[in-house]
Amino acid sequence: MRTLLLALSLAAVIGLIGVAALAASRYNDVSSLAGLEAATRVTVSGEIVNLGSGDMIMYYDGEVFEVDARGYYAIARNPESGRSYVVFLLRGNDGFTIAALYPAEAFIARYGSNPIFEQTVVVDGIFKPSVKIVLGEPGSGGFEKLYEVPVLEVNAILKGCHASYSQVQATA
Amino acid sequence: MRWHLTPLIVVALLAFDLATLAYSVLEGPFPITVTLGTPMAYKNIYIHVPIALSTYILFAGAAASALLYILRGGGYLAYTDTFIAIGIIYAAATLATGIAWASESWGAPWNWDPKQTAVLLLAIAYAAYFPLKRSIADPDRRSRVAAAYALAAFSMVPISYLSSRVLESLHPTTEAVAEFTQGGAGGVLLIVRIVIVAALTLTIAIAAARGSLRLSTGIPLLYLAISITAAIALFWGSVGGGERVLTAEVDSGGRIVSITLASGDKIVFNEPVENPINPPLTPEGGSSIVSHIVRVENGSLKVLYHWSTPFSYLAHTIIISLSLAYGIRRGSRA
């Protein structure tokens, strides 16, 4: 009996250490970026924001982009410069929101033209707190600003876009 | 089980293991499109998942035998020792093959992902077992403390198993893997691999604990030699030196007209070439060659393996060989 009690006590200690370590290994929430001042490489998790659908306008890096909003993401194109991005907004627990920008050609090559986003998305990339996008709608009374948020240039979407295991299988 | 048949059963399982391992790497299906990296890296599922599940089975066996020792005494602790010794080898291989795969499919080898962290903690918890046991001089106390610790360390198994379900994790959940098993031939192959690896592992571990694994020491060496030869044959010229396909233009028949590589180079084929991936088109209508690592050879496209697959292949065969060697050594002492 004493040995069993020892085992249970040890199990509780090991289990607590495990749970504590795992809790510490969670992805940083987008809200943790609010205090950053310099450009930093980060991996963060956030709730994706529904942008609705239709035409929008985005101001970014001194250029004006025509935006086609498609629910949880939008495609922003500047016909003059030829630059295009897939844009999606990620919101943290405290409401702090960032705009994730992914080069459109690479995004479509990887995820196709109908990507599926999950509610929570984990991205890796360069967060630039001083660089912001302004996203809004062209209205009859002029431009109506909806979001002005800092930019994260995405290297990779680690989780939350296109669940790979439920895909059709292929062979080589 | 008639334990004098053990060597025959082990040799038969080793042959099945090698055959299904080679087949799964060569012909095993993979998802047609993936979130990150090359879809070919998902061939690791046939190696990494069976090793990981066998690790859990070994540690469950260690906990069960430790509990039996605490309740009844007797020789159950020999099973605990053996299951943990082989389990540590498997846990290390689970970590190593997971890290190799993550380097491609998660974008970085180590992400402090809850699942990665949990398996690391699991391995550390069990790695402390033998030093702890050796540190106690009194044989009776040593056995009781060792059994208690083996039972306690099992608390990390459910934590590790549930970590990707409870916490936000890059690692797919068991349900996600189950979806894959319902998706066609790949699922059947994965289940066959899991059953064979688990059966081989358990047979070696139980026979080792009983001291009945009386095989020639040449068997693990022969298994390793065949494995390495097969690995060279399978992967020679199929790893390294390629480039990732960023975009592809296809004709109406799904044949590839041109590809743009990650370096920005565009290759236009004089005649459209057959897509080496079957099916050639994704459900969205794009070319299934996108994201693969390829090399142009004699005017056609060759799809290359990511290095993590041969690495995991070798890791698998090395841990089986080590487990066999450990079992044979125990058998020769018995």
XYZ file of C-alpha atoms in Angstrom:
506
model
C 0.000 0.000 0.000
C 2.834 2.374 0.851
C 4.368 1.684 -2.558
C 1.064 2.421 -4.294
C 0.746 5.683 -2.360
C 4.302 6.566 -3.357
C 3.418 5.805 -6.993
C 0.299 7.980 -6.848
C 2.188 10.872 -5.236
C 4.950 10.628 -7.821
C 2.364 10.424 -10.600
C 0.756 13.613 -9.322
C 4.138 15.395 -9.231
C 5.190 14.193 -12.704
C 1.742 14.945 -14.091
C 1.757 18.470 -12.653
C 5.220 19.137 -14.061
C 4.015 17.866 -17.441
C 0.855 19.966 -17.442
C 2.753 23.080 -16.334
C 5.391 22.588 -19.027
C 2.748 22.056 -21.678
C 0.795 25.104 -20.597
C 4.008 27.095 -21.055
C 4.501 25.651 -24.536
C 1.268 27.026 -25.983
C 1.486 29.388 -28.903
C 1.631 33.054 -28.057
C -1.646 34.791 -28.616
C -1.776 37.683 -31.080
C -2.405 39.985 -28.097
C 1.189 39.311 -26.951
C 2.386 41.373 -29.942
C 0.783 44.564 -28.628
C 3.885 45.503 -26.622
C 6.423 45.010 -29.438
C 8.031 48.078 -30.965
C 10.602 46.634 -33.398
C 10.139 44.207 -36.282
C 10.338 40.695 -34.845
C 9.983 37.155 -36.145
C 7.060 35.580 -34.312
C 4.795 32.549 -34.232
C 1.348 33.491 -33.016
C -2.142 32.126 -32.800
C -5.279 34.188 -33.310
C -8.961 34.067 -34.120
C -9.632 34.816 -37.757
C -11.845 37.809 -38.523
C -14.679 37.553 -41.039
C -14.191 40.323 -43.582
C -17.498 39.720 -45.316
C -17.597 39.724 -49.078
C -17.358 42.344 -51.768
C -15.010 45.105 -52.846
C -12.761 46.891 -50.394
C -9.743 49.150 -50.587
C -6.437 48.686 -48.768
C -3.667 51.217 -48.191
C -0.308 49.578 -47.563
C 3.298 50.575 -48.075
C 2.352 53.769 -49.914
C 0.194 51.928 -52.436
C -3.526 51.547 -52.966
C -4.806 48.001 -53.417
C -8.104 46.825 -54.831
C -9.446 44.224 -52.442
C -11.769 41.309 -53.155
C -13.058 40.142 -49.747
C -13.974 36.457 -49.600
C -15.087 35.874 -46.040
C -12.119 34.960 -43.848
C -9.576 36.262 -46.326
C -9.259 38.797 -49.097
C -7.118 39.187 -52.177
C -5.540 42.609 -52.507
C -4.100 43.681 -55.873
C -2.427 46.824 -57.088
C -2.869 46.794 -60.879
C -0.237 49.508 -61.285
C 2.632 47.872 -59.404
C 1.471 44.292 -59.984
C 1.814 43.491 -56.259
C -0.831 41.236 -54.795
C -1.425 39.727 -51.365
C -3.785 37.449 -49.579
C -4.850 39.308 -46.462
C -6.483 37.938 -43.346
C -6.972 39.518 -39.967
C -6.126 37.724 -36.727
C -7.584 38.888 -33.440
C -6.073 38.181 -30.025
C -7.840 37.446 -26.765
C -7.834 41.116 -25.777
C -9.060 42.300 -29.177
C -5.643 43.352 -30.497
C -5.746 42.655 -34.227
C -3.089 42.241 -36.886
C -3.190 41.880 -40.660
C -1.410 38.808 -42.003
C -0.106 39.349 -45.524
C 0.869 36.438 -47.751
C 2.076 36.901 -51.372
C -0.988 35.952 -53.424
C 0.737 33.876 -56.093
C 2.506 31.675 -53.545
C -0.666 31.407 -51.444
C -2.845 30.277 -54.359
C -0.136 27.869 -55.519
C -0.120 26.281 -52.090
C -3.744 26.420 -51.022
C -5.625 26.621 -54.297
C -8.271 29.141 -55.175
C -10.737 28.021 -52.498
C -8.773 27.748 -49.272
C -10.564 26.707 -46.125
C -9.704 28.597 -42.956
C -10.278 27.257 -39.485
C -11.417 29.529 -36.669
C -7.948 29.610 -35.091
C -4.910 30.188 -37.257
C -1.234 29.882 -36.304
C 1.193 31.877 -38.428
C 4.946 32.314 -38.521
C 6.345 35.503 -39.926
C 7.816 38.959 -39.426
C 5.671 41.256 -37.315
C 6.188 44.930 -38.186
C 4.446 47.016 -35.530
C 5.264 50.302 -37.242
C 3.853 49.245 -40.625
C 0.079 49.329 -40.863
C -2.574 48.611 -43.397
C -5.771 50.569 -43.652
C -8.668 48.511 -44.884
C -12.059 49.939 -45.712
C -14.981 50.115 -48.047
C -15.576 52.538 -50.889
C -18.873 54.209 -49.948
C -21.004 56.955 -51.483
C -19.614 59.385 -48.916
C -16.006 58.383 -49.627
C -13.679 55.834 -48.096
C -15.018 54.232 -44.930
C -12.173 52.935 -42.772
C -12.900 49.610 -41.095
C -9.487 48.488 -39.833
C -6.123 50.121 -39.261
C -3.868 47.389 -37.952
C -0.165 46.447 -37.938
C 1.209 43.989 -40.443
C 2.648 40.509 -40.098
C 4.407 39.298 -43.259
C 3.670 35.578 -43.260
C 6.385 33.003 -43.908
C 4.103 30.070 -43.264
C 0.623 29.274 -42.035
C 1.430 26.558 -39.533
C -2.135 25.634 -38.683
C -5.587 26.693 -39.648
C -5.670 26.719 -43.416
C -6.593 23.673 -45.416
C -6.726 20.544 -43.198
C -4.247 18.316 -44.944
C -5.323 14.915 -43.584
C -8.832 15.074 -44.978
C -7.485 15.493 -48.508
C -7.765 13.217 -51.466
C -4.846 10.786 -51.493
C -2.271 10.672 -54.263
C 0.617 8.437 -55.281
C 3.870 9.035 -57.106
C 2.205 -18.630 -26.961
C 4.784 -21.369 -27.277
C 7.917 -19.442 -26.500
C 10.258 -21.792 -28.368
C 8.496 -20.535 -31.507
C 9.440 -16.959 -30.646
C 12.521 -16.779 -32.901
C 10.458 -17.942 -35.881
C 7.681 -15.446 -35.136
C 10.191 -12.617 -34.717
C 11.935 -13.444 -38.005
C 8.556 -13.616 -39.807
C 7.500 -10.256 -38.328
C 10.862 -8.730 -39.280
C 10.291 -9.834 -42.886
C 6.731 -8.386 -42.873
C 8.062 -5.194 -41.327
C 10.729 -4.710 -43.982
C 8.364 -5.545 -46.837
C 5.572 -3.189 -45.686
C 8.089 -0.482 -44.768
C 9.603 -0.529 -48.257
C 6.183 -0.741 -49.902
C 4.746 2.148 -47.895
C 7.709 4.380 -48.727
C 7.636 3.381 -52.379
C 3.891 3.182 -53.052
C 2.194 4.641 -49.972
C -0.360 7.349 -50.779
C 0.005 10.879 -49.416
C -2.412 13.850 -49.277
C -2.729 15.454 -52.700
C -2.193 18.921 -51.224
C -0.768 19.860 -47.844
C -0.563 22.955 -45.688
C 3.189 23.343 -45.823
C 6.128 21.624 -47.466
C 6.126 18.757 -49.915
C 3.221 16.258 -49.824
C 5.832 13.475 -50.170
C 6.972 14.211 -46.598
C 3.655 12.698 -45.467
C 5.079 9.265 -46.340
C 6.564 9.617 -42.852
C 3.121 8.785 -41.493
C 3.818 5.082 -42.199
C 6.966 5.216 -40.059
C 6.444 7.882 -37.381
C 2.909 6.939 -36.287
C 3.590 3.183 -35.749
C 6.723 4.001 -33.731
C 4.840 6.578 -31.614
C 1.917 4.246 -30.888
C 4.304 1.391 -30.054
C 6.037 3.720 -27.583
C 2.726 4.280 -25.776
C 2.033 0.522 -25.810
C 5.461 -0.223 -24.299
C 5.003 2.331 -21.517
C 1.489 1.018 -20.842
C 3.008 -2.462 -20.538
C 5.624 -1.090 -18.151
C 2.925 0.500 -15.967
C 0.775 -2.662 -15.955
C 3.701 -4.892 -14.984
C 4.808 -2.403 -12.311
C 1.297 -2.422 -10.830
C 1.275 -6.229 -10.861
C 4.634 -6.222 -9.074
C 3.321 -3.823 -6.423
C 0.191 -5.924 -5.892
C 1.615 -9.452 -6.224
C 5.398 -9.255 -6.185
C 7.258 -11.893 -8.196
C 9.089 -11.437 -11.471
C 6.913 -8.760 -13.061
C 9.606 -6.106 -12.656
C 11.664 -7.826 -15.367
C 8.876 -6.889 -17.771
C 8.872 -3.308 -16.475
C 12.637 -3.017 -17.008
C 12.437 -4.409 -20.524
C 9.408 -2.384 -21.616
C 11.017 0.809 -20.343
C 14.435 0.075 -21.873
C 12.906 -0.547 -25.304
C 10.344 2.231 -24.756
C 13.101 4.802 -24.223
C 14.670 3.780 -27.547
C 11.267 4.113 -29.237
C 10.524 7.458 -27.565
C 13.849 8.816 -28.820
C 12.975 7.594 -32.319
C 9.488 9.130 -32.058
C 11.103 12.467 -31.236
C 13.769 12.175 -33.936
C 11.375 11.153 -36.721
C 8.881 13.803 -35.599
C 11.542 16.513 -35.632
C 12.695 15.458 -39.102
C 9.146 15.540 -40.454
C 8.353 18.840 -38.688
C 11.379 20.457 -40.313
C 9.495 20.180 -43.592
C 5.807 20.113 -42.768
C 5.748 22.601 -39.888
C 8.420 24.899 -41.277
C 10.918 24.319 -38.443
C 12.329 21.208 -36.709
C 11.501 22.298 -33.172
C 8.514 24.505 -32.405
C 7.965 23.911 -28.677
C 4.703 22.496 -29.898
C 2.693 20.903 -27.041
C 3.000 17.452 -28.635
C 6.757 17.756 -29.190
C 7.234 19.074 -25.666
C 5.064 16.324 -24.185
C 6.968 13.526 -25.946
C 10.266 15.092 -24.811
C 8.992 15.154 -21.207
C 7.755 11.582 -21.584
C 11.204 10.435 -22.721
C 12.914 12.364 -19.913
C 10.529 10.919 -17.293
C 11.318 7.346 -18.344
C 15.026 8.041 -18.905
C 15.250 8.745 -15.160
C 14.041 5.211 -14.355
C 17.331 3.313 -14.612
C 19.562 5.929 -12.884
C 16.990 6.079 -10.076
C 16.937 2.303 -9.791
C 20.714 2.031 -9.762
C 20.986 4.690 -7.066
C 19.250 2.508 -4.455
C 21.457 -0.115 -2.822
C 18.854 -2.159 -0.925
C 17.398 -4.676 -3.471
C 13.903 -4.838 -1.981
C 13.558 -1.072 -1.622
C 15.086 -0.603 -5.078
C 12.416 -2.806 -6.670
C 9.526 -1.148 -4.847
C 10.697 2.393 -5.640
C 11.387 1.401 -9.251
C 7.890 -0.080 -9.618
C 6.323 3.003 -8.024
C 8.285 5.287 -10.334
C 7.392 3.233 -13.441
C 3.724 3.451 -12.531
C 3.991 7.185 -11.786
C 5.836 8.004 -15.020
C 2.871 6.596 -16.931
C 0.993 9.788 -15.998
C 2.937 11.443 -18.842
C 1.421 9.053 -21.419
C -2.162 10.416 -21.335
C -0.770 13.951 -21.085
C 1.325 13.335 -24.192
C -1.540 11.624 -26.000
C -4.060 14.367 -25.201
C -1.722 17.355 -25.618
C -2.564 17.984 -29.265
C -6.272 17.697 -28.548
C -6.512 19.916 -25.481
C -3.989 22.579 -26.481
C -3.543 24.444 -29.746
C -1.026 22.277 -31.570
C 0.454 21.818 -35.016
C 0.295 18.074 -34.481
C -2.809 16.421 -35.939
C -5.203 14.817 -33.490
C -5.956 11.101 -33.482
C -9.273 11.941 -35.166
C -7.426 13.678 -38.002
C -5.249 10.604 -38.505
C -8.407 8.466 -38.360
C -9.832 10.577 -41.202
C -6.770 9.654 -43.229
C -7.371 5.954 -42.534
C -10.854 6.315 -44.047
C -9.523 8.039 -47.128
C -8.449 5.066 -49.235
C -5.510 2.722 -49.626
C -3.286 4.893 -47.446
C -5.494 4.167 -44.449
C -5.304 0.407 -44.895
C -1.538 0.601 -45.286
C -1.212 2.744 -42.162
C -3.263 0.284 -40.098
C -1.197 -2.657 -41.424
C 2.003 -0.814 -40.489
C 0.711 -0.003 -36.996
C -0.312 -3.628 -36.364
C 2.965 -5.112 -37.648
C 5.213 -2.683 -35.758
C 3.186 -3.078 -32.544
C 3.186 -6.898 -32.863
C 6.936 -6.996 -33.583
C 7.707 -4.612 -30.734
C 5.576 -6.467 -28.193
C 6.919 -9.865 -29.242
C 10.510 -8.670 -28.894
C 9.787 -6.941 -25.560
C 7.917 -9.871 -23.976
C 10.431 -12.421 -25.236
C 13.274 -10.240 -23.986
C 11.669 -9.981 -20.543
C 11.232 -13.762 -20.421
C 14.786 -14.314 -21.641
C 13.415 -16.438 -24.471
C 14.685 -14.395 -27.413
C 17.381 -16.895 -28.298
C 18.346 -15.694 -31.720
C 21.732 -15.473 -33.341
C 23.287 -12.049 -32.884
C 23.579 -12.102 -36.656
C 19.779 -11.592 -37.032
C 19.705 -7.892 -36.048
C 22.848 -7.344 -38.105
C 21.277 -9.112 -41.090
C 18.039 -7.106 -40.648
C 20.045 -3.881 -40.519
C 22.153 -4.842 -43.534
C 19.048 -5.674 -45.616
C 17.378 -2.445 -44.437
C 20.333 -0.276 -45.346
C 20.696 -1.975 -48.732
C 16.967 -1.473 -49.379
C 17.222 2.157 -48.234
C 20.085 2.793 -50.672
C 18.087 1.163 -53.487
C 14.912 3.075 -52.632
C 16.365 6.489 -52.084
C 19.446 6.573 -54.319
C 19.141 9.570 -56.593
C 15.746 10.447 -55.115
C 16.837 12.751 -52.316
C 18.467 16.162 -52.576
C 19.323 18.353 -55.503
C 15.757 19.217 -56.437
C 13.680 22.338 -56.261
C 10.157 23.013 -55.044
C 7.448 23.658 -57.637
C 5.653 26.933 -56.942
C 3.195 26.974 -59.828
C 2.420 24.771 -62.806
C 0.558 25.275 -66.040
C -1.317 22.281 -67.360
C -3.091 21.411 -70.597
C -6.629 20.059 -70.818
C -5.377 16.529 -70.147
C -3.602 17.522 -66.939
C -0.166 17.237 -68.550
C 2.367 19.817 -67.439
C 3.162 22.603 -69.873
C 5.458 24.616 -67.606
C 6.518 24.933 -63.991
C 7.802 27.813 -61.905
C 10.330 26.788 -59.278
C 10.856 28.351 -55.856
C 14.026 30.011 -57.190
C 11.838 31.909 -59.671
C 13.091 29.912 -62.669
C 10.399 28.951 -65.137
C 10.786 25.734 -67.103
C 8.705 25.460 -70.267
C 8.584 21.980 -71.780
C 8.816 21.592 -75.551
C 6.067 18.991 -75.315
C 3.733 18.799 -72.306
C 5.006 16.144 -69.881
C 3.031 13.628 -67.846
C 2.518 14.556 -64.218
C 4.301 11.876 -62.150
C 1.694 12.405 -59.415
C -1.527 10.447 -59.695
C -4.133 12.002 -59.947
C -2.604 14.857 -61.962
C -5.168 17.444 -60.822
C -6.311 18.511 -57.360
C -10.051 18.722 -56.589
C -9.683 22.493 -57.101
C -8.406 21.884 -60.641
C -4.776 22.831 -60.036
C -1.799 20.642 -60.834
C -0.921 18.141 -58.113
C 2.785 18.659 -58.847
C 2.679 22.008 -56.981
C 4.740 22.004 -53.736
C 6.598 18.824 -54.683
C 10.398 18.805 -54.834
C 11.318 17.869 -58.383
C 14.206 17.465 -60.765
C 14.016 17.602 -64.561
C 15.642 14.482 -65.996
C 15.785 13.762 -69.729
C 12.877 16.075 -70.401
C 10.611 14.513 -67.772
C 9.887 15.352 -64.140
C 11.173 13.235 -61.264
C 9.546 13.711 -57.867
C 12.055 13.575 -55.019
C 11.704 12.440 -51.410
C 12.246 14.878 -48.586
C 15.263 13.771 -46.528
C 13.059 13.109 -43.504
C 11.646 9.947 -45.108
C 14.947 8.044 -45.564
C 16.013 9.378 -42.164
C 12.882 7.952 -40.518
C 13.269 4.713 -42.472
C 16.763 4.248 -41.075
C 15.706 5.358 -37.571
C 12.991 2.699 -37.616
C 15.325 -0.091 -38.663
C 17.976 0.991 -36.154
C 15.551 0.902 -33.195
C 14.248 -2.519 -34.226
C 17.843 -3.758 -34.446
C 18.705 -2.226 -31.054
C 15.601 -3.769 -29.449
C 16.515 -7.153 -30.907
C 20.099 -6.835 -29.706
C 18.855 -5.899 -26.230
C 16.471 -8.878 -26.185
C 19.137 -11.296 -27.431
C 21.526 -10.037 -24.761
C 18.926 -10.635 -22.048
C 18.184 -14.057 -23.545
C 21.841 -15.034 -23.468
C 22.013 -14.098 -19.779
C 18.895 -16.131 -18.846
